[in-house]
Short mmCIF file of C-alpha atoms in Angstrom, two decimals:
data_model
loop_
_atom_site.label_atom_id
_atom_site.label_comp_id
_atom_site.label_asym_id
_atom_site.label_seq_id
_atom_site.Cartn_x
_atom_site.Cartn_y
_atom_site.Cartn_z
CA MET A 1 163.83 81.06 97.42
CA LYS A 2 161.54 84.10 97.10
CA LYS A 3 160.40 82.94 93.63
CA LEU A 4 159.62 79.47 95.01
CA PHE A 5 157.59 81.01 97.85
CA LEU A 6 155.66 83.15 95.36
CA LEU A 7 154.90 80.10 93.23
CA LEU A 8 153.61 78.28 96.28
CA ILE A 9 151.31 81.21 97.10
CA ILE A 10 150.00 81.35 93.52
CA ALA A 11 149.45 77.61 93.47
CA LEU A 12 147.19 77.71 96.51
CA PRO A 13 143.48 77.17 95.77
CA LEU A 14 142.63 80.37 97.67
CA ALA A 15 140.26 78.52 99.91
CA CYS A 16 140.74 77.51 103.48
CA ASN A 17 140.68 73.92 104.66
CA VAL A 18 136.95 73.44 105.07
CA GLY A 19 135.79 70.79 107.48
CA GLN A 20 139.04 70.28 109.37
CA LYS A 21 138.82 68.08 112.46
CA GLN A 22 138.87 69.84 115.79
CA ASN A 23 141.57 69.09 118.31
CA THR A 24 140.50 67.37 121.52
CA GLY A 25 141.19 70.62 123.41
CA ALA A 26 139.58 74.03 123.09
CA THR A 27 141.45 74.92 119.89
CA ARG A 28 141.70 73.72 116.32
CA ILE A 29 144.13 74.15 113.45
CA PHE A 30 142.78 76.40 110.72
CA THR A 31 144.35 76.99 107.30
CA ASP A 32 143.66 80.49 106.02
CA MET A 33 143.54 81.61 102.38
CA ALA A 34 147.29 82.22 102.28
CA GLY A 35 147.91 78.62 103.31
CA ARG A 36 148.98 79.60 106.84
CA ARG A 37 148.18 76.97 109.49
CA ILE A 38 147.02 78.75 112.63
CA GLU A 39 145.85 77.50 116.00
CA ILE A 40 142.52 79.21 116.76
CA PRO A 41 139.78 78.72 119.38
CA ALA A 42 137.44 75.86 118.57
CA GLN A 43 134.63 78.44 118.65
CA VAL A 44 135.48 81.97 117.51
CA LYS A 45 133.35 84.40 119.53
CA SER A 46 135.17 87.73 119.14
CA VAL A 47 137.04 89.21 116.18
CA PHE A 48 139.15 92.29 115.59
CA ALA A 49 138.56 93.11 111.91
CA GLY A 50 140.31 95.28 109.35
CA ARG A 51 138.46 97.59 106.95
CA HIS A 52 138.05 95.13 104.09
CA PRO A 53 136.53 92.07 105.81
CA ILE A 54 134.38 93.80 108.40
CA HIS A 55 131.21 93.74 106.30
CA ALA A 56 131.70 90.12 105.32
CA LEU A 57 132.01 89.36 109.01
CA TYR A 58 128.79 91.32 109.65
CA ALA A 59 126.96 89.09 107.15
CA PHE A 60 127.70 86.12 109.41
CA ASP A 61 127.48 87.70 112.85
CA THR A 62 126.30 91.19 113.77
CA ALA A 63 127.87 91.27 117.21
CA ASN A 64 131.20 89.40 117.36
CA VAL A 65 133.37 92.19 115.93
CA VAL A 66 135.06 94.06 118.81
CA ASN A 67 136.07 97.21 116.93
CA ARG A 68 134.69 99.82 114.57
CA VAL A 69 136.54 100.94 111.43
CA PHE A 70 134.03 103.53 110.16
CA ASN A 71 131.98 106.29 111.72
CA TYR A 72 128.43 105.73 110.56
CA THR A 73 125.91 108.49 109.88
CA GLU A 74 122.37 108.26 111.20
CA THR A 75 121.04 107.29 107.78
CA GLU A 76 123.64 104.52 107.52
CA LYS A 77 122.84 103.25 111.01
CA ARG A 78 119.25 102.84 109.87
CA TYR A 79 120.33 99.71 107.97
CA LEU A 80 122.68 98.29 110.62
CA LYS A 81 122.14 96.39 113.85
CA LYS A 82 123.16 98.37 116.92
CA SER A 83 125.17 95.36 118.12
CA PHE A 84 127.53 96.00 115.21
CA TYR A 85 128.64 99.49 116.19
CA GLU A 86 127.38 100.51 119.64
CA GLY A 87 130.06 100.47 122.33
CA LYS A 88 132.75 99.47 119.84
CA PRO A 89 135.94 101.60 119.86
CA TYR A 90 137.19 103.08 116.60
CA ALA A 91 140.34 101.03 116.00
CA LEU A 92 142.10 100.37 112.72
CA GLU A 93 144.83 98.13 111.41
CA ASN A 94 148.27 98.29 113.04
CA ALA A 95 146.78 99.34 116.38
CA ASP A 96 148.70 96.73 118.35
CA GLU A 97 147.97 98.09 121.81
CA GLU A 98 144.27 98.53 121.05
CA ILE A 99 144.00 94.99 119.70
CA MET A 100 145.65 93.51 122.77
CA HIS A 101 143.42 95.62 125.03
CA LEU A 102 140.27 94.30 123.30
CA LYS A 103 141.47 90.68 123.68
CA PRO A 104 139.81 89.21 120.55
CA ASP A 105 139.87 85.49 119.82
CA ILE A 106 141.35 86.25 116.40
CA VAL A 107 142.41 89.16 114.19
CA LEU A 108 140.89 89.11 110.69
CA TYR A 109 142.31 90.80 107.59
CA ALA A 110 141.37 90.61 103.91
CA GLU A 111 144.07 91.67 101.47
CA THR A 112 145.55 90.86 98.09
CA ILE A 113 147.66 87.88 99.04
CA THR A 114 151.35 88.40 98.32
CA PRO A 115 154.53 87.17 100.05
CA SER A 116 155.03 90.59 101.67
CA VAL A 117 151.48 90.59 103.06
CA VAL A 118 151.99 87.09 104.45
CA GLU A 119 155.20 88.25 106.13
CA GLU A 120 153.32 91.21 107.64
CA MET A 121 150.61 88.93 109.03
CA ASN A 122 153.16 86.55 110.50
CA ALA A 123 154.98 89.45 112.15
CA LEU A 124 151.72 90.88 113.50
CA GLN A 125 150.74 87.53 114.96
CA GLU A 126 154.12 87.21 116.62
CA ARG A 127 153.80 90.67 118.18
CA LEU A 128 150.22 90.23 119.38
CA GLN A 129 150.35 86.57 120.36
CA VAL A 130 146.82 86.40 118.91
CA PRO A 131 145.87 84.28 115.87
CA VAL A 132 145.84 86.42 112.70
CA VAL A 133 143.70 85.04 109.86
CA LEU A 134 144.17 86.27 106.30
CA LEU A 135 141.38 86.19 103.71
CA ASP A 136 141.68 86.94 100.01
CA ASN A 137 140.16 90.32 99.09
CA ASN A 138 140.06 89.62 95.35
CA PHE A 139 136.54 90.41 94.19
CA LEU A 140 136.63 87.46 91.78
CA ASN A 141 137.35 85.05 94.67
CA TYR A 142 134.51 86.09 96.97
CA LYS A 143 132.79 82.72 96.85
CA SER A 144 135.90 81.07 98.27
CA THR A 145 136.27 83.89 100.79
CA LEU A 146 132.69 83.46 102.02
CA THR A 147 133.11 79.69 102.25
CA CYS A 148 136.32 80.14 104.21
CA LEU A 149 134.73 82.65 106.58
CA GLY A 150 131.80 80.31 107.15
CA ASP A 151 134.19 77.57 108.17
CA LEU A 152 136.15 79.94 110.41
CA LEU A 153 132.99 81.00 112.27
CA GLY A 154 131.32 77.59 112.25
CA LYS A 155 128.50 78.77 109.97
CA PRO A 156 128.77 76.77 106.72
CA GLU A 157 125.01 76.98 106.06
CA LYS A 158 125.11 80.78 106.08
CA ALA A 159 128.15 80.69 103.79
CA ALA A 160 126.24 78.50 101.33
CA GLU A 161 123.34 80.99 101.35
CA LEU A 162 125.64 83.91 100.56
CA VAL A 163 127.54 81.98 97.89
CA ASP A 164 124.22 81.11 96.26
CA PHE A 165 123.44 84.84 95.92
CA VAL A 166 126.80 85.38 94.19
CA GLU A 167 126.23 82.46 91.83
CA ARG A 168 122.75 83.61 90.83
CA TYR A 169 123.38 87.34 90.38
CA VAL A 170 127.11 88.09 90.08
CA ASP A 171 128.53 85.13 88.14
CA PRO A 172 126.28 85.76 85.10
CA ILE A 173 127.52 89.36 84.98
CA LEU A 174 131.14 88.21 84.97
CA GLU A 175 130.39 85.91 82.04
CA LYS A 176 128.37 88.42 80.00
CA SER A 177 130.98 91.15 80.45
CA LYS A 178 133.31 89.10 78.24
CA THR A 179 130.91 89.54 75.32
CA ILE A 180 131.16 93.35 75.21
CA PRO A 181 133.50 94.29 72.33
CA GLU A 182 136.18 96.90 72.93
CA GLU A 183 134.62 99.41 70.55
CA ALA A 184 131.25 99.16 72.35
CA LYS A 185 132.60 99.89 75.82
CA LYS A 186 131.17 103.06 77.34
CA ARG A 187 133.61 105.79 78.36
CA ILE A 188 133.27 106.46 82.09
CA TYR A 189 134.71 109.03 84.47
CA TYR A 190 134.61 108.15 88.18
CA ALA A 191 134.15 111.48 90.01
CA GLU A 192 135.33 111.39 93.62
CA GLY A 193 135.98 113.89 96.37
CA MET A 194 133.85 116.88 97.34
CA ASN A 195 133.96 118.51 93.89
CA GLY A 196 134.44 115.53 91.56
CA LEU A 197 138.04 116.42 90.74
CA LYS A 198 139.55 113.28 92.19
CA THR A 199 139.45 109.88 90.50
CA ASP A 200 140.91 106.39 90.25
CA PRO A 201 141.99 104.96 86.88
CA SER A 202 141.63 101.51 85.40
CA GLY A 203 143.60 98.97 87.40
CA SER A 204 142.86 100.61 90.73
CA LEU A 205 141.22 98.57 93.47
CA HIS A 206 138.77 101.46 93.93
CA SER A 207 137.51 101.56 90.34
CA LEU A 208 137.63 97.80 89.78
CA LEU A 209 133.93 97.34 89.06
CA ILE A 210 134.11 99.65 86.04
CA ASP A 211 136.66 97.28 84.51
CA VAL A 212 134.79 94.16 85.58
CA VAL A 213 131.44 95.11 83.98
CA GLY A 214 133.08 96.08 80.70
CA GLY A 215 133.37 99.86 81.00
CA CYS A 216 136.22 102.00 79.71
CA ASN A 217 137.66 104.11 82.53
CA VAL A 218 138.78 107.29 80.75
CA ALA A 219 141.15 108.51 83.48
CA LYS A 220 144.77 108.36 82.37
CA THR A 221 146.52 108.78 85.68
CA GLU A 222 148.85 106.81 87.90
CA VAL A 223 147.30 104.18 90.15
CA LEU A 224 147.86 105.45 93.67
CA PRO A 225 148.33 102.98 96.54
CA GLY A 226 146.18 102.95 99.64
CA LYS A 227 143.09 105.13 99.46
CA GLY A 228 143.81 106.31 95.91
CA MET A 229 141.90 109.39 94.65
CA THR A 230 144.25 111.17 92.25
CA ASN A 231 143.72 114.91 91.81
CA VAL A 232 142.76 115.86 88.26
CA SER A 233 141.76 119.09 86.51
CA ALA A 234 138.58 120.00 84.66
CA GLU A 235 140.71 120.41 81.53
CA GLN A 236 141.81 116.79 81.75
CA ILE A 237 138.22 115.61 82.06
CA TYR A 238 137.23 117.60 78.95
CA THR A 239 140.13 115.98 77.11
CA TRP A 240 138.93 112.51 78.14
CA GLN A 241 135.30 113.30 77.12
CA PRO A 242 133.45 110.67 79.17
CA GLU A 243 130.01 109.51 78.04
CA ILE A 244 128.98 108.75 81.61
CA ILE A 245 130.00 110.18 84.98
CA LEU A 246 129.71 108.04 88.11
CA VAL A 247 129.71 110.18 91.24
CA TRP A 248 130.94 109.28 94.71
CA SER A 249 130.69 112.15 97.19
CA GLY A 250 131.83 110.27 100.23
CA ASN A 251 129.26 108.63 102.45
CA PHE A 252 127.42 111.90 102.99
CA ASP A 253 123.77 112.70 102.43
CA GLY A 254 124.69 116.11 101.03
CA MET A 255 125.97 114.57 97.78
CA ASP A 256 128.47 117.39 97.31
CA SER A 257 130.04 116.17 94.07
CA TYR A 258 126.68 115.50 92.47
CA ARG A 259 125.58 119.04 93.33
CA GLU A 260 128.85 120.51 92.06
CA ILE A 261 128.72 118.70 88.72
CA HIS A 262 125.14 119.79 88.06
CA SER A 263 125.46 123.39 89.24
CA SER A 264 128.96 124.53 88.30
CA PRO A 265 129.63 125.99 84.83
CA VAL A 266 132.99 124.22 84.95
CA TRP A 267 131.15 120.96 84.23
CA GLY A 268 128.24 122.24 82.17
CA ASN A 269 129.67 121.75 78.67
CA LEU A 270 130.59 118.11 79.13
CA GLU A 271 128.42 115.91 76.94
CA ALA A 272 127.75 113.53 79.85
CA VAL A 273 126.31 116.43 81.86
CA LYS A 274 124.29 117.89 78.98
CA SER A 275 122.80 114.48 78.17
CA GLY A 276 121.90 113.71 81.80
CA LYS A 277 124.33 110.78 82.10
CA VAL A 278 125.53 111.68 85.60
CA TYR A 279 124.76 108.96 88.15
CA GLN A 280 125.11 109.21 91.88
CA VAL A 281 126.57 105.95 93.21
CA PRO A 282 124.44 104.59 96.09
CA TRP A 283 126.31 104.73 99.40
CA ARG A 284 124.05 103.48 102.17
CA PRO A 285 125.06 101.84 104.40
CA PHE A 286 128.40 101.49 102.55
CA GLY A 287 129.58 102.61 99.09
CA TRP A 288 128.18 100.28 96.46
CA ILE A 289 131.16 100.18 94.10
CA ASP A 290 133.93 101.24 96.47
CA ARG A 291 134.74 102.81 99.86
CA PRO A 292 135.43 100.30 101.20
CA PRO A 293 136.44 97.85 98.45
CA GLY A 294 134.73 95.00 100.26
CA LEU A 295 131.71 92.73 100.18
CA ASN A 296 129.47 95.76 99.55
CA ARG A 297 130.64 95.61 95.93
CA LEU A 298 128.47 92.55 95.33
CA ILE A 299 125.33 94.68 95.16
CA GLY A 300 127.36 97.40 93.45
CA ILE A 301 128.26 95.29 90.44
CA ILE A 302 124.59 94.44 89.92
CA TRP A 303 123.58 98.12 90.15
CA LEU A 304 126.39 99.21 87.81
CA SER A 305 125.49 96.57 85.22
CA TYR A 306 121.88 97.75 85.38
CA ILE A 307 122.97 101.36 84.78
CA LEU A 308 125.63 100.89 82.09
CA TYR A 309 124.44 98.03 79.90
CA PRO A 310 120.79 97.16 80.54
CA GLU A 311 120.53 95.53 77.11
CA VAL A 312 123.48 93.22 77.82
CA TYR A 313 122.80 92.21 81.41
CA GLN A 314 118.99 92.36 81.41
CA ILE A 315 118.81 92.68 85.18
CA GLY A 316 115.11 93.49 85.14
CA ASP A 317 113.58 94.87 88.32
CA LEU A 318 116.44 95.78 90.63
CA LYS A 319 114.35 96.32 93.75
CA PRO A 320 113.77 92.68 94.76
CA ILE A 321 117.45 91.91 94.23
CA VAL A 322 118.46 94.79 96.50
CA GLN A 323 115.92 93.65 99.08
CA GLU A 324 117.29 90.09 98.97
CA PHE A 325 120.88 91.32 99.31
CA PHE A 326 120.06 93.51 102.30
CA LEU A 327 118.18 90.70 104.02
CA LYS A 328 120.91 88.08 103.51
CA PHE A 329 124.03 90.21 103.93
CA TYR A 330 122.86 93.05 106.20
CA HIS A 331 119.99 91.35 108.09
CA TYR A 332 117.64 94.16 107.10
CA GLU A 333 114.12 93.66 105.76
CA MET A 334 113.63 96.48 103.28
CA SER A 335 110.41 97.98 101.95
CA ASP A 336 109.82 98.71 98.26
CA GLU A 337 110.00 102.43 99.01
CA GLU A 338 113.35 102.10 100.77
CA ALA A 339 114.77 100.03 97.93
CA ALA A 340 113.66 102.59 95.36
CA GLU A 341 115.24 105.38 97.39
CA LEU A 342 118.56 103.57 97.68
CA ILE A 343 119.01 102.53 94.07
CA ASN A 344 117.81 105.75 92.45
CA PRO A 345 120.97 106.63 90.52
CA HIS A 346 119.87 110.03 89.35
CA PRO A 347 118.13 112.21 91.94
CA PRO A 348 115.87 114.88 90.38
CA LEU A 349 117.46 118.21 89.65
CA SER A 350 114.99 119.81 92.08
CA PHE A 351 117.21 118.20 94.74
CA LEU A 352 119.84 120.82 93.89
CA GLN A 353 117.60 123.77 94.61
#
């Protein structure tokens, strides 16, 4: 029976039932991306969102989310509408009492769709007595996810606009990545944490974009569930000998890991450091290749392709693409100077002084 259920899940087109007829009352039946038929309000006006879908939700509506899942710094808030975070309580998944107190029209999650996740969502809905909608968080299915979310919120035109961005900028990268031969793949270490001695290996949700653009993730560690970030030693990194180091220091302006890698003698003899191939991953207003592993990765894959294989992807001038992304997904009109500041992958060493 369990195998049959799994086959049914796999066979689903991973798209919701777009254009379903509304009931005569104030509700309608909506089919989410797990194939679950749910009775929801005819017009969804308030949403409790999990970590993964909250930024996709923001692309459609800056005000209808009732909770906050991140604490934003002042520099991150610069790119966000106040209606998105002001007056919103910090409430995460599995906060049953908080969800019921906020009285949202629906609860929205985006996860890798498996039978166990479907069971969890069904149980949550039963406890809350609030419709729980499940989206697919697979990066490769984002066009279907955006289309589904547009139908859920009654904004199919906005969904089409966002899907168009994916088709024009992301789909070509996915195709070209298949042309990179194994022997030509660049060896990459993903430095996380406050000193760069945490990482996520190939196969992790958090390092997915390295795999997707055709990089070779050098970390040979176990894939940790949840937030990931395996502790590693400097000796291991020297053994792996990465050509390139991608740095994520948390969403902090201090860029601790970047400073550590450039100033500590522990890192100084790595070829990637000596050759200047250490790149700070942009993080405003959200991490561009991870943290969270959500819609923010759409601009991240473009940036990463531009950094790793300019001759393969031929992105050209990145600034107008970043400006278009921020306008369409974050509702922010960005200047050339702001775009240059955000995408600069390699701050000058004078920054460290």
